[in-house]
Short mmCIF file of C-alpha atoms and ligand atoms in Angstrom, two decimals:
data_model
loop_
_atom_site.label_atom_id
_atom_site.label_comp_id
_atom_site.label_asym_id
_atom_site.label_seq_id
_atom_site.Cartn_x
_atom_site.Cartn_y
_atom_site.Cartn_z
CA UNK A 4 44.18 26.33 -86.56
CA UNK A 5 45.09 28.49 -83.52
CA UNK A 6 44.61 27.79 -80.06
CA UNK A 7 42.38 29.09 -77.61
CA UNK A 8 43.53 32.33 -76.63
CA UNK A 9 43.38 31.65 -72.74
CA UNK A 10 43.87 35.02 -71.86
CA UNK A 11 40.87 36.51 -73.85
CA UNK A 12 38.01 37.64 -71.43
CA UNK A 13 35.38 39.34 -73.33
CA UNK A 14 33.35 40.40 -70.03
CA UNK A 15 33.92 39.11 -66.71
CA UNK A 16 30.83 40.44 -64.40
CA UNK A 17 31.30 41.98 -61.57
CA UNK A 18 29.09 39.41 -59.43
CA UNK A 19 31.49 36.64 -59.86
CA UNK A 20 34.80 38.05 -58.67
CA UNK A 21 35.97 36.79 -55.08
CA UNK A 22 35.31 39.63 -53.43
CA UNK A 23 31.72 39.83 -54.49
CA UNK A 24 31.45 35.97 -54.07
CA UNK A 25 32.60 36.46 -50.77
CA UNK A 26 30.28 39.27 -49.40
CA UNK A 27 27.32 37.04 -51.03
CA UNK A 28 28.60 34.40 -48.77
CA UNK A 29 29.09 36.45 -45.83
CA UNK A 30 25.54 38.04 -46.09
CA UNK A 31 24.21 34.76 -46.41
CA UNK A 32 26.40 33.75 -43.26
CA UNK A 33 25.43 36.32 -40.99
CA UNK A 34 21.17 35.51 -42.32
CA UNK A 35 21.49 32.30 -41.66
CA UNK A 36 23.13 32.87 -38.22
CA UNK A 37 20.42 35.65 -37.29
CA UNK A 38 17.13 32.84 -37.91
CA UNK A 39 15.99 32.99 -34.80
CA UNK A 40 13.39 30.37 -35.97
CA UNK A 41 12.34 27.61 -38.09
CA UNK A 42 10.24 30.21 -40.15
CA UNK A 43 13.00 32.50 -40.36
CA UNK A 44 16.07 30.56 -41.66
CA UNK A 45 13.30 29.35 -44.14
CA UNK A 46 13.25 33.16 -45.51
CA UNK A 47 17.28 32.91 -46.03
CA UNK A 48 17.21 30.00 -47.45
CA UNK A 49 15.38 31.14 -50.14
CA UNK A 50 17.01 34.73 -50.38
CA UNK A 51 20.39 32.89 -50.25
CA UNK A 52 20.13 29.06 -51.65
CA UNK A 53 17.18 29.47 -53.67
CA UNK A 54 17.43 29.70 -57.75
CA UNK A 55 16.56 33.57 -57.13
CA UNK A 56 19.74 34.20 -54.74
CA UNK A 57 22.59 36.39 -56.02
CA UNK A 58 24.75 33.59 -55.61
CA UNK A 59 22.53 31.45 -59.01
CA UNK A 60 22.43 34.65 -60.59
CA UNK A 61 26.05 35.24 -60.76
CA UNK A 62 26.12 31.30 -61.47
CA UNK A 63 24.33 31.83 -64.79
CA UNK A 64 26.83 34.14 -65.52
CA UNK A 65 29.20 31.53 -65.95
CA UNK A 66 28.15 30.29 -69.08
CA UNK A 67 29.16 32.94 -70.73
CA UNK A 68 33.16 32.91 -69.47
CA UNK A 69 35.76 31.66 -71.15
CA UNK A 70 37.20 27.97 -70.52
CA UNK A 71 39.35 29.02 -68.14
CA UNK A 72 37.49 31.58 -65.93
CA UNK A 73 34.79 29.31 -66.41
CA UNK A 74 36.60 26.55 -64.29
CA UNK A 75 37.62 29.07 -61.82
CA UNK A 76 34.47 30.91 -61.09
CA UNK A 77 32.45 27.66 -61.04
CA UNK A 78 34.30 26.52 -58.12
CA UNK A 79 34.21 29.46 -56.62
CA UNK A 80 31.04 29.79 -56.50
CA UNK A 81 30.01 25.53 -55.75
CA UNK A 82 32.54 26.56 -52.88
CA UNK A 83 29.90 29.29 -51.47
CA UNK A 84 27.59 27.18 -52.13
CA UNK A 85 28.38 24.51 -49.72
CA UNK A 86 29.65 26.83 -47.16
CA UNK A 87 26.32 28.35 -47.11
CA UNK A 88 24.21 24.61 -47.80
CA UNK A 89 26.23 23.56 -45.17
CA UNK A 90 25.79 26.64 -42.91
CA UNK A 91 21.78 26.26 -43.29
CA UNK A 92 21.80 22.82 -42.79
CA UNK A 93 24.25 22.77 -39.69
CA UNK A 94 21.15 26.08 -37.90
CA UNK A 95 18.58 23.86 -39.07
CA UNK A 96 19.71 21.00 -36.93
CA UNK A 97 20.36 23.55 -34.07
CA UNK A 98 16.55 25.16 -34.30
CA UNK A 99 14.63 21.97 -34.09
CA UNK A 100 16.08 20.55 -31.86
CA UNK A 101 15.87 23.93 -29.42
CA UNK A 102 12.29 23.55 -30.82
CA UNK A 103 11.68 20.11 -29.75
CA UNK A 104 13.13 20.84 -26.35
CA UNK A 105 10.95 23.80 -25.95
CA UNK A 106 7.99 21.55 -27.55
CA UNK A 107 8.84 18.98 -24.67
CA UNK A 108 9.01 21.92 -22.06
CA UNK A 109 5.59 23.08 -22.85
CA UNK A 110 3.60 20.31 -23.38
CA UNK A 111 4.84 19.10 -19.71
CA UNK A 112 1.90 18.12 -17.78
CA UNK A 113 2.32 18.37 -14.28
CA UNK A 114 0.58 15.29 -12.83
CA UNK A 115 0.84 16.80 -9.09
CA UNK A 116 -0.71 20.30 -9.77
CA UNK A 117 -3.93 21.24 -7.67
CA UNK A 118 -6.73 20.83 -9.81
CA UNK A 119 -9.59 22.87 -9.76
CA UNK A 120 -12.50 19.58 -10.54
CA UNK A 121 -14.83 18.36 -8.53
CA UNK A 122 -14.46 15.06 -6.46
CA UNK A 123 -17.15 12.57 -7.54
CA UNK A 124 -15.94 10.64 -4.61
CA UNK A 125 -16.22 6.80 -5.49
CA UNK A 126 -18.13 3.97 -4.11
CA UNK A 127 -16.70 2.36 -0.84
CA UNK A 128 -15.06 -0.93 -0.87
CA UNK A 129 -17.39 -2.11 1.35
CA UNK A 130 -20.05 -1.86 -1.10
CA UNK A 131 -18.17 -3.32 -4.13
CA UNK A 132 -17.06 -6.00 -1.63
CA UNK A 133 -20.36 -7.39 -0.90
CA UNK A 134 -21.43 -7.21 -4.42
CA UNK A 135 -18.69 -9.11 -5.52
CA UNK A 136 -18.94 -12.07 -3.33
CA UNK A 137 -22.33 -11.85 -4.04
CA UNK A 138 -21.45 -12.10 -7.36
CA UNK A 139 -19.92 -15.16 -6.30
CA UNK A 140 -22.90 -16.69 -5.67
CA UNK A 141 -25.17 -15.56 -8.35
CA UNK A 142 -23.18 -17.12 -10.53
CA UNK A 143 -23.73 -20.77 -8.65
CA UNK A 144 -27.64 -19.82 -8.65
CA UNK A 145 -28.27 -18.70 -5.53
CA UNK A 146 -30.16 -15.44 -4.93
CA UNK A 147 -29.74 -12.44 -2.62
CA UNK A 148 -32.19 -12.52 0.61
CA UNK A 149 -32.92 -9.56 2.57
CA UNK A 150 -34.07 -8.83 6.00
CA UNK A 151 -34.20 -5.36 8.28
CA UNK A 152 -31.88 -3.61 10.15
CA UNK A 153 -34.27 -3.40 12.88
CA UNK A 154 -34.84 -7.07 13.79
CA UNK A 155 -37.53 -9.39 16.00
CA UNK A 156 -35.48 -10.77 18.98
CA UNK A 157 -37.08 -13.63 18.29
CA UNK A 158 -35.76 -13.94 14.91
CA UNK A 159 -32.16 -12.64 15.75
CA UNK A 160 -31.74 -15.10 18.95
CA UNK A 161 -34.29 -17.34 19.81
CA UNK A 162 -35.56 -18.67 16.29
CA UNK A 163 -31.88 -19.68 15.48
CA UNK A 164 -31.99 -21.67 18.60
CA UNK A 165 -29.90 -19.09 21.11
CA UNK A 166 -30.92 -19.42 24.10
CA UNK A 167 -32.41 -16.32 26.21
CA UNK A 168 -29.24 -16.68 28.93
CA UNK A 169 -27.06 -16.88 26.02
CA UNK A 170 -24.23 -13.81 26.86
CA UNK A 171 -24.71 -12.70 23.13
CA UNK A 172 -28.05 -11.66 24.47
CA UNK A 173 -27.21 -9.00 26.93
CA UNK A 174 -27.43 -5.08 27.02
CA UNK A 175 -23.31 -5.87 26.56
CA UNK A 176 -23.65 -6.64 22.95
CA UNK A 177 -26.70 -6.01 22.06
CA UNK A 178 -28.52 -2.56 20.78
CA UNK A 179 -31.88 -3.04 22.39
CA UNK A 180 -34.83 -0.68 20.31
CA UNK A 181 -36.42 0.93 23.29
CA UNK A 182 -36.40 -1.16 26.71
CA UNK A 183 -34.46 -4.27 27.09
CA UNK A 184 -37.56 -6.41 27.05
CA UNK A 185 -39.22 -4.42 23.79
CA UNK A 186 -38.15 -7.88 21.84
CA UNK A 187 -36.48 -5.16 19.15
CA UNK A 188 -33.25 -5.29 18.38
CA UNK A 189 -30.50 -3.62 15.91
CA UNK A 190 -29.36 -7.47 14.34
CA UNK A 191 -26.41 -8.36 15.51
CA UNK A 192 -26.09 -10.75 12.88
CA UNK A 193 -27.32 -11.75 9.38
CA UNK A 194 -28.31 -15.07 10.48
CA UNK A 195 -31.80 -13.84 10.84
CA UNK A 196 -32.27 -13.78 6.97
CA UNK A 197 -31.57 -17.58 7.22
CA UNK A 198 -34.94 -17.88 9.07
CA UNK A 199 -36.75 -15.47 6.63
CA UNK A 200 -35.47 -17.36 3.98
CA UNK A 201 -36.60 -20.41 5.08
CA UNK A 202 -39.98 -19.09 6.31
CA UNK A 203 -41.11 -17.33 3.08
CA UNK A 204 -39.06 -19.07 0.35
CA UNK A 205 -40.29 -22.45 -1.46
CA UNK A 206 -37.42 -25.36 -0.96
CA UNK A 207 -34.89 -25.90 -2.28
CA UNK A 208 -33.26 -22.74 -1.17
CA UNK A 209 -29.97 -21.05 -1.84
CA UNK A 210 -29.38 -17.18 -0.73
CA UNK A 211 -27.13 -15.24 0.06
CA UNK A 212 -27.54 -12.05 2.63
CA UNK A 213 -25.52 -9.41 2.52
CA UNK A 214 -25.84 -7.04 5.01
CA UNK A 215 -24.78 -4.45 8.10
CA UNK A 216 -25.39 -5.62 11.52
CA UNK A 217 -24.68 -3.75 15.10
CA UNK A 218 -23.02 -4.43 18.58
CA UNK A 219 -22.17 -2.65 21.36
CA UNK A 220 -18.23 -2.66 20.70
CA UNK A 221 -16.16 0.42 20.94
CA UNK A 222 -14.30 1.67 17.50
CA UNK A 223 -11.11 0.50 17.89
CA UNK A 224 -8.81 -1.00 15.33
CA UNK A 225 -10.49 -4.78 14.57
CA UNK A 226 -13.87 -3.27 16.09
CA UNK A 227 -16.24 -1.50 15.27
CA UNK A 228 -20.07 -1.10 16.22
CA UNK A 229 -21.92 -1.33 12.92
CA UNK A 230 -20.23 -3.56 10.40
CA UNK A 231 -21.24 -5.96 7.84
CA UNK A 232 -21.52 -9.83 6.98
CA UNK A 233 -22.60 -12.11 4.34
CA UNK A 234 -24.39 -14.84 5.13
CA UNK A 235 -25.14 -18.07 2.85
CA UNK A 236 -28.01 -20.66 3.28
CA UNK A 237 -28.43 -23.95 1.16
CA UNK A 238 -31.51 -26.47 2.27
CA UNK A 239 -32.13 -29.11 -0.08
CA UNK A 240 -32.17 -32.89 -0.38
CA UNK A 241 -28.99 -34.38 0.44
CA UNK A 242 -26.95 -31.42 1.47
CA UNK A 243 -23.44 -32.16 2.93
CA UNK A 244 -20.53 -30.53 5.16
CA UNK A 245 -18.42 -31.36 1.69
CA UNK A 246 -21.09 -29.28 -0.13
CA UNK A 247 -20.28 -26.50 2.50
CA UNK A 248 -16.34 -26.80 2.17
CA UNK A 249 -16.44 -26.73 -1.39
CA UNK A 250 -18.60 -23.57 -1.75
CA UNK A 251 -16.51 -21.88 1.08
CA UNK A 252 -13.08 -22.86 -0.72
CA UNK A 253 -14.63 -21.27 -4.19
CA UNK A 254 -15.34 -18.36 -2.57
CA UNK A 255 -11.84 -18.22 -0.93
CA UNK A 256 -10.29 -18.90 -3.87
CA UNK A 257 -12.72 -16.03 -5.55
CA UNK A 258 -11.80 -13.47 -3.04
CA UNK A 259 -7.91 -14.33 -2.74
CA UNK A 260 -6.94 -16.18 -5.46
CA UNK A 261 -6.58 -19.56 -6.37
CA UNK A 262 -3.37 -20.34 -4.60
CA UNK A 263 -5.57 -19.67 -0.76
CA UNK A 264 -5.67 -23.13 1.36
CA UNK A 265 -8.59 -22.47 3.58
CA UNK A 266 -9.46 -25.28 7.10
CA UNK A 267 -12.52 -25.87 8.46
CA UNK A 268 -11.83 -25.81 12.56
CA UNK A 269 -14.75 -27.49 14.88
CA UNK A 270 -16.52 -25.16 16.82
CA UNK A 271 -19.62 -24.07 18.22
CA UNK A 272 -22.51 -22.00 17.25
CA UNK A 273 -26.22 -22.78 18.47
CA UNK A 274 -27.85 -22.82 15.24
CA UNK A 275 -25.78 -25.39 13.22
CA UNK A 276 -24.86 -28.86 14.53
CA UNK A 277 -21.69 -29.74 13.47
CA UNK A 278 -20.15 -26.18 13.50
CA UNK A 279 -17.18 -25.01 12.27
CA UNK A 280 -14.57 -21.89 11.90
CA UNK A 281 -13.40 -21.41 8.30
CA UNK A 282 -9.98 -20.30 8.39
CA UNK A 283 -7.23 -19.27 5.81
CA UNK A 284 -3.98 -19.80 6.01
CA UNK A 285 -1.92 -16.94 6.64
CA UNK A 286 -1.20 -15.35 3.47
CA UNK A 287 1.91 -13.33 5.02
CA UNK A 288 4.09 -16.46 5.98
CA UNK A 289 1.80 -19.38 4.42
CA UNK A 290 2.37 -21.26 8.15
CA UNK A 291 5.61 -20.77 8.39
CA UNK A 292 5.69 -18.63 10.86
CA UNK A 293 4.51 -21.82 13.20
CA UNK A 294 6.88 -22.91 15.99
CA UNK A 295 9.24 -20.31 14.59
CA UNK A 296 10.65 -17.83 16.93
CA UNK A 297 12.42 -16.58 14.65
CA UNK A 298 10.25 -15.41 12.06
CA UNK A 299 7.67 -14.05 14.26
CA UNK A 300 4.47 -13.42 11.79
CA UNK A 301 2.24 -10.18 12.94
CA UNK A 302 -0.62 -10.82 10.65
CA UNK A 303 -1.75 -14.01 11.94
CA UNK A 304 0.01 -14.03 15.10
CA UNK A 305 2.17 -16.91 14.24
CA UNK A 306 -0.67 -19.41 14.24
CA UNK A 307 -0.45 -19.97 10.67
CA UNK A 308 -4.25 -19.49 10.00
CA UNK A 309 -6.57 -16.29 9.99
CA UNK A 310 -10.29 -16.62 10.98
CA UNK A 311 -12.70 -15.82 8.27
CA UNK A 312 -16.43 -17.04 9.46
CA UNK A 313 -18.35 -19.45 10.88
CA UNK A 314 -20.34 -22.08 9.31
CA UNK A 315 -22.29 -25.74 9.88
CA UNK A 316 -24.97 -27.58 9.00
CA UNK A 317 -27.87 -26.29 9.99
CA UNK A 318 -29.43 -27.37 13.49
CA UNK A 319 -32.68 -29.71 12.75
CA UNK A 320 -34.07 -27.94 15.50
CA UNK A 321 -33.71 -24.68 13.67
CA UNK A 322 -35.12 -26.34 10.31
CA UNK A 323 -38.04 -27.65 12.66
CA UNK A 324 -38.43 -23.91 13.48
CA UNK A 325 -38.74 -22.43 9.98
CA UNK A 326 -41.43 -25.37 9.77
CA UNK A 327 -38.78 -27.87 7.44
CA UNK A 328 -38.85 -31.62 7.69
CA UNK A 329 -35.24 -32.10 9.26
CA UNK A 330 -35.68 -36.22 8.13
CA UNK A 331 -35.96 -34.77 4.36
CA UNK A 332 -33.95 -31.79 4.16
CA UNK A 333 -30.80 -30.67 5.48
CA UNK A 334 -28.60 -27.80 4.88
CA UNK A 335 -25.89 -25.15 5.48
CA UNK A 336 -24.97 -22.21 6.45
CA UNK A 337 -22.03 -19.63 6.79
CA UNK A 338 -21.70 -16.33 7.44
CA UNK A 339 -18.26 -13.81 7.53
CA UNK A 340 -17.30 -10.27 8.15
CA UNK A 341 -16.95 -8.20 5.26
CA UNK A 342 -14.64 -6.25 6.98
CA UNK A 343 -12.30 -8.69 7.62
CA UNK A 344 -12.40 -10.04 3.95
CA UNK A 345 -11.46 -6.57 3.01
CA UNK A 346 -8.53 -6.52 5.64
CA UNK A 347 -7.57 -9.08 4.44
CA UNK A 348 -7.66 -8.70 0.32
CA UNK A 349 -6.15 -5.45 0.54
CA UNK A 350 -3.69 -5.54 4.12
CA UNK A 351 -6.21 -2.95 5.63
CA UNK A 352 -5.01 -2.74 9.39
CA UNK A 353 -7.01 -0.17 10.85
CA UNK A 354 -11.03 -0.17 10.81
CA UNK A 355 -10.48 3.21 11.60
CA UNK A 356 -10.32 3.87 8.08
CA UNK A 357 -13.14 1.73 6.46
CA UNK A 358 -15.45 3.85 8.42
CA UNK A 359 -14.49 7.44 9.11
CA UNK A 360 -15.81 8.41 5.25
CA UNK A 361 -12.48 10.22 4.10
CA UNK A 362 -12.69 9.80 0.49
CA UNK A 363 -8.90 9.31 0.20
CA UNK A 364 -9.10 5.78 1.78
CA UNK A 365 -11.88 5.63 -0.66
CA UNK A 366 -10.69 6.77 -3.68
CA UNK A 367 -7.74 4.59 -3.28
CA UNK A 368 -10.03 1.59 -4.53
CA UNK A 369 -10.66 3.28 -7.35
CA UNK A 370 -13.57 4.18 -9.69
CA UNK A 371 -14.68 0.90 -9.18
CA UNK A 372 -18.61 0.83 -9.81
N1 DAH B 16 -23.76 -15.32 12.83
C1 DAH B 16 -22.46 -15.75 13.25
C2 DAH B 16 -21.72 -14.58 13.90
O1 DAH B 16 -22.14 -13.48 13.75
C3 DAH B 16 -21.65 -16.27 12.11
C4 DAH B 16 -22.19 -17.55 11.59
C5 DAH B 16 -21.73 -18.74 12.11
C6 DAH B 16 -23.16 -17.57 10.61
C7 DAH B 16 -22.20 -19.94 11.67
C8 DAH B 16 -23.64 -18.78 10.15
C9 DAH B 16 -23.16 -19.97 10.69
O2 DAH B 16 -24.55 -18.87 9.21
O3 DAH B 16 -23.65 -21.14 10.22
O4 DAH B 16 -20.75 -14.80 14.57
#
């Protein structure tokens, strides 16, 4: 038996010799590096690594080489292959990710850009304000009373057991409709509703009154000559200051959180008997700015506590008034500035803003509805 007669090479095509090898690689090369795109270097992928590229053409060649040529061509041409697998591979990673940086670049949303939509505007705090603590209350059963703008004297002043030489009364604070002595005035206080309530309403009676009131102060930063309170009534059997301390602490505690310590601080108001101040304590320094020269605290002055409203049981003689039996009933009352509760749940400092209408101050609130 002979041996294989390495030498013999019945036909050696053309397509597998280096040099063609080579330029197949090179035309591949310089395809591959032209794919400006995803798109593209998928079109020379398949002219060059697909089973339709010269380079697996010349491959099937092989098969018909002898042993020896056969080893030789075959890694010549794996060898190409991988140069040009590897050259696709290596502009693939290069084209997505200039894609995906381009992809980034356009989708870019500039979040500062003029727009050209139309401001809704949004409701003012005010208004949300109110309803919320008179949410407050709805949800303890009590209902909202009303009353007008334009208010009997009588039942602004003298009904609620303020005197007619009471300073409140004069042209200094008070919006007279028409001549001093037309017994009209703008309210200058919610506390009017109280009567209303108790006039009209069957007992027992719980309301709250929500609502804008007028004085003659000049807009400055804590003043300003139409504002709003919200005032609360209870009259039933058995009704306590404790009844009144708890309601105003939930509502505290409503408005500012849980953590609020609220004080009731005697005072004086003609229609309840005791009267009170309901205070918070400074949420800024919590007190500590007390006695501390040091730590000087601007939001409450260094006293520790900020005045909310004012509050008591109400007077019999006002009860005796609204025609109630002061011996059966008693009750009490409270009423604060909405303005200040929204100074102070949001560190507004200048009323200047809650009232000049520019929808930025507004909008800063939010969408609320
Ligand atoms: N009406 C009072 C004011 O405008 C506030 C007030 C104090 C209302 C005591 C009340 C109350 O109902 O009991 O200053």
């Amino acid at each position: 038996m002979s041996a294989p007669n390495k030498s013999f090479d019945p036909k050696s095509p053309a397509s597998l010799n280096a040099d063609a090898v080579t330029a197949m690689v090179d035309s591949a090369l310089a395809a591959i590096a032209l794919a400006a795109t995803l798109d593209e270097l998928k079109e020379a992928r398949l002219a060059h690594a697909s089973g339709r590229s010269p380079l697996s053409l010349a491959n099937r060649e092989i098969g018909s080489l002898p042993p020896a040529a056969k080893a030789e061509a075959g890694q010549r041409v794996g060898a190409a292959r991988g140069t040009i697998k590897q050259a696709l591979d290596d502009r693939a990673v290069e084209l997505e990710s200039e894609r995906d940086s381009r992809v980034l670049l356009e989708e870019t949303v500039d979040v500062t850009m003029p727009t050209q939509r139309r401001r809704m505007g949004s409701r003012h705090p005010l208004t949300t304000l109110m309803e919320r603590m008179s949410d407050v209350f709805i949800a303890m059963g009590y209902e909202i009373a009303e009353g007008p703008e334009i208010e009997a004297e009588w039942l602004n002043f003298d009904s609620l057991n303020i005197a007619p030489d009471h300073p409140a009364r004069t042209m200094q604070d008070t919006f007279y409709v028409g001549s001093a002595d037309s017994g009209v005035v703008l309210r200058t206080q919610t506390s009017p509703i109280q009567m209303r309530a108790m006039m009209t309403r069957e007992l027992p009676i719980y309301v709250v009154a929500p609502g804008r009131v007028f004085r003659t102060d000049e807009l400055d930063a804590t003043h300003t000559p139409v504002f709003h309170q919200i005032e609360g009534l209870a009259v039933d059997k058995g009704i306590t200051m404790g009844h009144l301390k708890g309601t105003l602490d939930h509502l505290a505690s409503a408005m500012f959180g849980t953590g609020i310590v609220t004080r009731l601080r005697p005072s004086y108001f003609p229609f309840t008997e005791p009267s009170a101040e309901i205070d918070l304590q400074c949420f800024v320094c919590r007190g500590e700015s007390i006695g501390d020269p040091e730590r000087p605290c601007r939001t409450c002055g260094s006293e520790g506590w900020i005045e909310w409203g004012g509050c008591g049981m109400v007077n019999p003689r006002v009860l005796r008034s609204a025609g109630i039996d002061p011996d059966i009933y008693s009750g009490f009352a409270f009423g604060m500035g909405v303005e200040r509760t929204l100074m102070f749940r949001h560190g507004v400092t200048d009323m200047h803003d809650m009232v000049e209408g520019d929808v930025r101050f507004t909008e800063a609130f939010g969408l609320e509805v």
